[in-house]
Amino acid sequence: MTTTDTNAIVIAPFVPPSAPHGPDAAELHELVALDNAVCLSDSGGDHLRQTAEEMLPGWLDQADRLRRGFIARRGGRLVGALLMGFAAETGSVAGEFDLLIEPGQWGQGIEDALLDVGEAEARALGRTSLQAWSLHPVAEDAEPYVPRTGWGRATRTDLARFLASRGYELEQVERNSGFDLRNSLEIATAAYARAEAAAGDDYRVVAWTLPTPAELRAGFAAILSRLATDVPSGDLVIDEEAWDEGRVLRREARLAAAGSLVSVAAVEHVPSGALVAYNELLIGEDRSGVTHQYGTLVAKEHRGHRLGMLVKAANLLRWRELAPQSPQVSTFNAEENRPMLDINEAIGFVPLSYAAAWQRALV
């Protein structure tokens, strides 16, 4: 598309490069810079920063999750982007997107142009529900948005106002909590001992650093499949995910390609041999950066045995040895997930920011 109007907004699909530092990777780096700038501006902190190496693998391997991206430019300069994700399973009905607008560029039509394209793409893929997440700082707001769950609050950021104006409803608020890894782990050590005693002989901790041992892959796939449906999600439309050993291997290949170090602490139910809880910690190629908790889950039928505390404390203690330079762990939990927040608070996690989930039915 050509135009002589330097103020015109030009939108084109994002085409991922073959490698993070190849001759065709310039737009990827622009996109990463925009994403980091938006996260810093909206969350109030720099703990959600990512690199091109971390972003790219998910775009190159779309066997399990479809991705679509759209880039907005004005006068040749990248000023916004819409990044979309869709479950690849047949019959899936939901889609997600991140809307990134360069700070200071709101209200100039960029956001509307991108979302129009994104909603059309979702409809073309047969999706009937579209969802987005907005980031929010730890701050007071005289008139915050209140989610339909009734738990948590979201400040009135530019993105939140825009989504509300486009008919998206606030469904849920998540708390982004941080744990200072430079502090003593005495609390976590004591919490682990108490949780282990409460769990009893029917449960035992197993831990590994990716790649997952072959004998554990099937069990790990089974517990990973439940993360989409067993965690609190309010009225968000959630597609079930099909996991098997092949999907575990593909996921781990993507994480390895990003240079990530990943530790898993899981709980085995001794009588059945099933993995019934897990916690996952991940850090990028820069081992002095922030650690991210990718998931914590206790299978519904095994709750009430302090397994959440057991896997979380076990992995924190293990992580000190694996990534001693990392200063902080960042994790997200639904505000209504009081049991998991109780665990976080007891160990020493504190709020860093908030994330709000918005949803709109596509008709």
Coordinates of C-alpha atoms in Angstrom, one line a residue:
M1 CA 0.0 0.0 0.0
T2 CA 1.4 3.4 -0.9
T3 CA 0.2 6.9 0.2
T4 CA 1.5 10.4 0.1
D5 CA -0.1 11.3 3.4
T6 CA 2.7 10.9 6.0
N7 CA 0.1 11.0 8.8
A8 CA -1.8 8.0 7.4
I9 CA -1.9 4.9 9.5
V10 CA -0.7 1.9 7.4
I11 CA -1.4 -1.6 8.8
A12 CA 0.3 -4.7 7.6
P13 CA 0.7 -8.3 8.9
F14 CA 3.7 -9.1 11.1
V15 CA 6.0 -11.5 9.4
P16 CA 8.3 -13.2 11.9
P17 CA 11.9 -13.5 10.8
S18 CA 13.7 -16.9 10.7
A19 CA 16.1 -15.9 13.4
P20 CA 16.2 -13.2 16.1
H21 CA 19.3 -11.5 14.6
G22 CA 19.1 -12.2 10.9
P23 CA 18.8 -9.6 8.1
D24 CA 15.0 -9.7 8.3
A25 CA 14.7 -9.2 12.1
A26 CA 14.5 -5.4 12.3
E27 CA 10.7 -5.4 12.7
L28 CA 10.9 -8.0 15.4
H29 CA 13.2 -5.8 17.4
E30 CA 11.0 -2.8 16.9
L31 CA 8.1 -4.9 18.2
V32 CA 10.0 -6.0 21.2
A33 CA 11.0 -2.4 22.0
L34 CA 7.3 -1.3 21.7
D35 CA 6.1 -4.2 23.9
N36 CA 8.7 -3.4 26.6
A37 CA 7.8 0.3 26.5
V38 CA 4.1 -0.4 26.9
C39 CA 4.7 -2.9 29.8
L40 CA 6.9 -0.3 31.6
S41 CA 4.4 2.5 31.0
D42 CA 1.2 0.5 32.0
S43 CA 2.5 -1.6 34.9
G44 CA 4.8 0.9 36.5
G45 CA 7.8 -1.5 36.5
D46 CA 10.4 -3.1 34.3
H47 CA 9.8 -6.7 35.5
L48 CA 7.9 -7.8 32.5
R49 CA 10.6 -7.0 29.9
Q50 CA 11.3 -9.7 27.2
T51 CA 13.8 -10.1 24.4
A52 CA 13.6 -11.0 20.8
E53 CA 15.0 -14.4 21.6
E54 CA 12.1 -15.0 24.0
M55 CA 9.4 -13.7 21.7
L56 CA 10.3 -15.3 18.4
P57 CA 10.0 -19.1 19.0
G58 CA 6.3 -19.0 19.6
W59 CA 5.8 -17.3 16.2
L60 CA 7.9 -19.9 14.4
D61 CA 6.2 -23.0 15.8
Q62 CA 2.4 -22.7 15.6
A63 CA 1.6 -26.4 15.8
D64 CA -0.3 -25.9 19.1
R65 CA -1.2 -22.2 19.1
L66 CA -2.1 -20.1 16.1
R67 CA -0.6 -16.6 16.1
R68 CA -1.5 -13.5 14.1
G69 CA 0.1 -10.1 14.2
F70 CA -0.6 -6.7 12.7
I71 CA 1.8 -3.7 12.7
A72 CA 0.7 -0.1 12.5
R73 CA 3.1 2.5 11.0
R74 CA 2.9 6.2 10.5
G75 CA 5.5 7.8 8.3
G76 CA 7.3 4.5 8.3
R77 CA 7.6 4.5 12.1
L78 CA 6.1 1.6 14.1
V79 CA 3.4 3.2 16.4
G80 CA 1.3 0.2 17.4
A81 CA 0.7 -3.5 17.1
L82 CA -1.9 -6.1 17.7
L83 CA -0.7 -9.6 18.6
M84 CA -3.2 -12.4 18.6
G85 CA -3.3 -16.0 19.9
F86 CA -5.8 -18.8 19.2
A87 CA -6.0 -22.4 20.5
A88 CA -5.3 -24.7 17.6
E89 CA -7.7 -27.4 18.6
T90 CA -10.7 -28.1 16.3
G91 CA -13.8 -26.4 17.7
S92 CA -12.0 -23.7 19.6
V93 CA -14.1 -20.5 19.9
A94 CA -12.0 -18.0 21.7
G95 CA -9.1 -15.7 20.8
E96 CA -6.8 -13.4 22.7
F97 CA -4.9 -10.3 21.8
D98 CA -2.4 -7.8 23.1
L99 CA -2.9 -4.2 21.9
L100 CA 0.3 -2.2 22.0
I101 CA 0.1 1.5 21.3
E102 CA 3.2 3.7 21.6
P103 CA 2.9 5.8 24.8
G104 CA 1.6 9.2 23.9
Q105 CA 0.0 8.0 20.7
W106 CA -3.5 7.2 22.0
G107 CA -6.6 8.9 20.5
Q108 CA -5.2 9.2 17.0
G109 CA -7.1 6.3 15.4
I110 CA -4.3 3.7 15.7
E111 CA -6.0 1.6 18.3
D112 CA -9.3 1.5 16.4
A113 CA -7.7 0.6 13.1
L114 CA -5.7 -2.2 14.7
L115 CA -8.7 -3.6 16.6
D116 CA -10.9 -3.5 13.5
V117 CA -8.4 -5.7 11.7
G118 CA -8.0 -8.0 14.7
E119 CA -11.8 -8.5 15.1
A120 CA -12.1 -9.3 11.4
E121 CA -9.3 -11.8 11.7
A122 CA -11.0 -13.5 14.7
R123 CA -14.3 -13.8 12.8
A124 CA -12.5 -15.2 9.8
L125 CA -11.1 -17.9 12.0
G126 CA -14.6 -18.7 13.3
R127 CA -14.1 -17.3 16.8
T128 CA -17.0 -16.1 18.7
S129 CA -15.3 -14.7 21.8
L130 CA -12.3 -12.2 21.8
Q131 CA -10.3 -11.4 25.0
A132 CA -7.6 -9.0 25.9
W133 CA -5.5 -8.2 28.9
S134 CA -4.6 -4.8 30.2
L135 CA -1.8 -3.9 32.7
H136 CA -2.3 -1.6 35.6
P137 CA 0.1 -0.1 38.2
V138 CA -0.3 -0.6 42.0
A139 CA -2.1 2.7 42.5
E140 CA -5.4 4.1 43.8
D141 CA -8.1 5.2 41.5
A142 CA -11.2 7.2 42.6
E143 CA -13.4 5.4 40.1
P144 CA -11.7 2.1 39.2
Y145 CA -13.2 -0.6 36.9
V146 CA -14.7 -3.5 38.9
P147 CA -14.7 -6.9 37.3
R148 CA -17.8 -9.1 37.1
T149 CA -16.2 -11.5 39.6
G150 CA -16.2 -8.6 42.2
W151 CA -12.6 -9.4 43.1
G152 CA -9.9 -6.7 42.5
R153 CA -10.0 -3.4 40.8
A154 CA -8.4 -1.9 37.7
T155 CA -7.3 1.7 37.2
R156 CA -8.6 3.7 34.2
T157 CA -5.6 3.4 31.8
D158 CA -5.8 4.4 28.2
L159 CA -6.2 0.8 27.1
A160 CA -8.9 0.0 29.7
R161 CA -10.9 3.0 28.6
F162 CA -10.6 2.1 25.0
L163 CA -11.6 -1.6 25.5
A164 CA -14.7 -0.5 27.5
S165 CA -15.6 2.0 24.8
R166 CA -15.5 -0.9 22.2
G167 CA -17.9 -3.0 24.1
Y168 CA -15.5 -5.2 26.0
E169 CA -16.5 -6.2 29.6
L170 CA -14.1 -6.5 32.5
E171 CA -14.3 -10.1 33.5
Q172 CA -11.4 -10.7 35.9
V173 CA -8.5 -9.0 37.6
E174 CA -5.2 -10.8 38.3
R175 CA -2.6 -9.7 40.8
N176 CA 1.0 -9.6 39.6
S177 CA 3.1 -10.5 42.7
G178 CA 6.9 -10.4 43.2
F179 CA 9.2 -12.3 45.5
D180 CA 12.7 -10.9 46.3
L181 CA 15.1 -13.7 45.8
R182 CA 17.9 -11.7 47.5
N183 CA 16.1 -12.2 50.9
S184 CA 16.5 -15.1 53.2
L185 CA 14.6 -18.3 52.3
E186 CA 14.0 -19.3 55.9
I187 CA 10.2 -18.7 55.6
A188 CA 10.1 -20.8 52.4
T189 CA 12.2 -23.6 54.1
A190 CA 9.8 -23.7 57.1
A191 CA 6.8 -23.5 54.9
Y192 CA 8.0 -26.5 52.9
A193 CA 8.6 -28.6 56.0
R194 CA 5.1 -27.9 57.3
A195 CA 3.5 -28.6 53.9
E196 CA 5.4 -31.8 53.5
A197 CA 4.2 -33.0 56.9
A198 CA 0.6 -32.0 56.1
A199 CA 0.7 -33.8 52.7
G200 CA 1.7 -37.1 54.3
D201 CA 3.0 -40.3 52.8
D202 CA 0.5 -40.3 49.9
Y203 CA 2.4 -37.5 48.2
R204 CA 6.0 -36.9 47.3
V205 CA 7.8 -34.1 45.5
V206 CA 9.6 -34.8 42.2
A207 CA 11.6 -32.0 40.5
W208 CA 13.6 -31.6 37.3
T209 CA 15.1 -29.0 35.0
L210 CA 13.8 -29.1 31.5
P211 CA 13.9 -31.2 29.4
T212 CA 11.3 -33.3 31.2
P213 CA 12.5 -36.9 31.8
A214 CA 10.9 -39.4 29.4
E215 CA 9.2 -41.3 32.1
L216 CA 7.5 -38.1 33.4
R217 CA 6.3 -36.6 30.1
A218 CA 2.9 -38.2 30.0
G219 CA 2.1 -37.3 33.5
F220 CA 3.4 -33.7 33.0
A221 CA 1.2 -33.4 29.8
A222 CA -1.8 -34.5 31.8
I223 CA -1.4 -31.9 34.6
L224 CA -0.5 -29.1 32.0
S225 CA -3.8 -29.8 30.2
R226 CA -5.7 -28.9 33.3
L227 CA -4.2 -25.4 33.7
A228 CA -6.6 -23.9 31.1
T229 CA -9.7 -25.2 32.9
D230 CA -8.9 -25.8 36.6
V231 CA -7.8 -22.2 37.5
P232 CA -10.4 -19.5 38.3
S233 CA -11.4 -17.7 35.1
G234 CA -14.6 -15.9 35.9
D235 CA -16.9 -15.9 32.9
L236 CA -14.1 -16.0 30.4
V237 CA -14.7 -18.4 27.5
I238 CA -11.8 -20.9 27.9
D239 CA -11.0 -23.5 25.2
E240 CA -9.7 -26.8 26.5
E241 CA -6.2 -27.7 25.4
A242 CA -5.1 -31.2 24.3
W243 CA -1.7 -32.1 25.7
D244 CA 0.4 -35.2 25.0
E245 CA 4.1 -36.1 25.1
G246 CA 4.6 -34.6 21.6
R247 CA 3.2 -31.2 22.7
V248 CA 5.4 -31.3 25.8
L249 CA 8.4 -31.9 23.5
R250 CA 7.4 -29.1 21.1
R251 CA 7.0 -26.6 24.0
E252 CA 10.3 -27.5 25.4
A253 CA 12.0 -27.0 22.1
R254 CA 10.5 -23.5 21.9
L255 CA 11.8 -22.7 25.4
A256 CA 15.2 -24.1 24.6
A257 CA 15.3 -22.0 21.4
A258 CA 14.7 -18.9 23.6
G259 CA 17.7 -19.8 25.8
S260 CA 15.4 -20.3 28.8
L261 CA 16.2 -22.2 32.0
V262 CA 13.1 -23.9 33.4
S263 CA 12.7 -25.7 36.8
V264 CA 9.6 -27.8 37.6
A265 CA 8.6 -29.0 41.0
A266 CA 5.7 -31.4 40.9
V267 CA 3.8 -33.7 43.4
E268 CA 3.3 -37.3 42.6
H269 CA 0.3 -39.1 44.2
V270 CA 2.1 -42.2 45.3
P271 CA -0.8 -44.6 45.2
S272 CA -1.7 -43.8 41.6
G273 CA 1.6 -42.6 40.3
A274 CA -0.1 -39.5 38.8
L275 CA 1.4 -36.0 38.9
V276 CA -1.3 -34.0 40.7
A277 CA 0.4 -30.6 41.2
Y278 CA 3.2 -28.5 39.7
N279 CA 5.0 -25.2 39.8
E280 CA 7.2 -23.9 37.0
L281 CA 9.9 -21.2 37.2
L282 CA 11.6 -19.8 34.1
I283 CA 14.3 -17.3 33.3
G284 CA 15.6 -16.1 30.0
E285 CA 19.1 -16.3 28.6
D286 CA 20.2 -13.4 30.9
R287 CA 20.4 -15.4 34.2
S288 CA 20.6 -12.1 36.1
G289 CA 17.1 -11.0 34.9
V290 CA 13.7 -11.5 36.4
T291 CA 12.4 -15.0 36.9
H292 CA 8.8 -15.8 35.8
Q293 CA 6.5 -18.3 37.3
Y294 CA 4.7 -19.9 34.3
G295 CA 2.1 -21.9 36.2
T296 CA 1.1 -23.4 39.5
L297 CA -1.7 -25.9 39.7
V298 CA -3.2 -28.4 42.1
A299 CA -5.6 -30.8 40.5
K300 CA -9.1 -30.2 42.0
E301 CA -9.5 -33.7 43.4
H302 CA -6.2 -33.3 45.4
R303 CA -6.7 -29.9 47.0
G304 CA -6.8 -29.6 50.7
H305 CA -3.4 -31.3 51.3
R306 CA -1.2 -28.1 51.2
L307 CA 0.2 -29.3 47.8
G308 CA 0.2 -25.7 46.5
M309 CA 2.5 -24.5 49.2
L310 CA 4.6 -27.7 48.8
V311 CA 5.4 -27.2 45.1
K312 CA 5.8 -23.4 45.4
A313 CA 8.2 -23.6 48.3
A314 CA 10.1 -26.6 46.8
N315 CA 10.8 -24.8 43.6
L316 CA 11.8 -21.5 45.2
L317 CA 14.4 -23.4 47.3
R318 CA 15.6 -25.3 44.2
W319 CA 15.8 -22.1 42.2
R320 CA 18.3 -20.4 44.5
E321 CA 20.8 -23.0 43.4
L322 CA 19.9 -22.9 39.7
A323 CA 19.7 -19.1 39.1
P324 CA 21.5 -17.5 42.0
Q325 CA 21.9 -14.1 40.2
S326 CA 18.1 -13.6 39.5
P327 CA 16.8 -10.9 41.9
Q328 CA 13.0 -11.5 41.7
V329 CA 10.2 -13.9 40.8
S330 CA 7.1 -12.5 39.1
T331 CA 3.8 -14.4 39.1
F332 CA 0.1 -13.7 38.2
N333 CA -2.9 -15.1 40.1
A334 CA -6.6 -14.3 39.9
E335 CA -7.8 -12.0 42.7
E336 CA -10.5 -14.5 43.6
N337 CA -7.9 -17.3 43.9
R338 CA -7.5 -16.6 47.6
P339 CA -5.9 -19.9 48.4
M340 CA -2.9 -19.3 46.1
L341 CA -2.6 -15.7 47.1
D342 CA -2.6 -16.8 50.7
I343 CA 0.4 -19.0 49.9
N344 CA 2.2 -16.2 48.1
E345 CA 1.7 -13.8 50.9
A346 CA 2.8 -16.3 53.5
I347 CA 6.1 -16.8 51.7
G348 CA 6.7 -13.1 51.1
F349 CA 5.3 -12.2 47.7
V350 CA 4.1 -8.5 47.4
P351 CA 2.0 -6.8 44.6
L352 CA 4.0 -5.5 41.7
S353 CA 1.1 -4.6 39.3
Y354 CA -2.3 -5.9 38.1
A355 CA -3.7 -7.4 34.9
A356 CA -7.3 -7.1 33.8
A357 CA -9.1 -9.6 31.5
W358 CA -11.6 -8.1 29.0
Q359 CA -14.0 -10.0 26.8
R360 CA -16.4 -9.4 24.0
A361 CA -18.7 -11.7 22.1
L362 CA -18.2 -11.4 18.3
V363 CA -21.5 -11.5 16.4

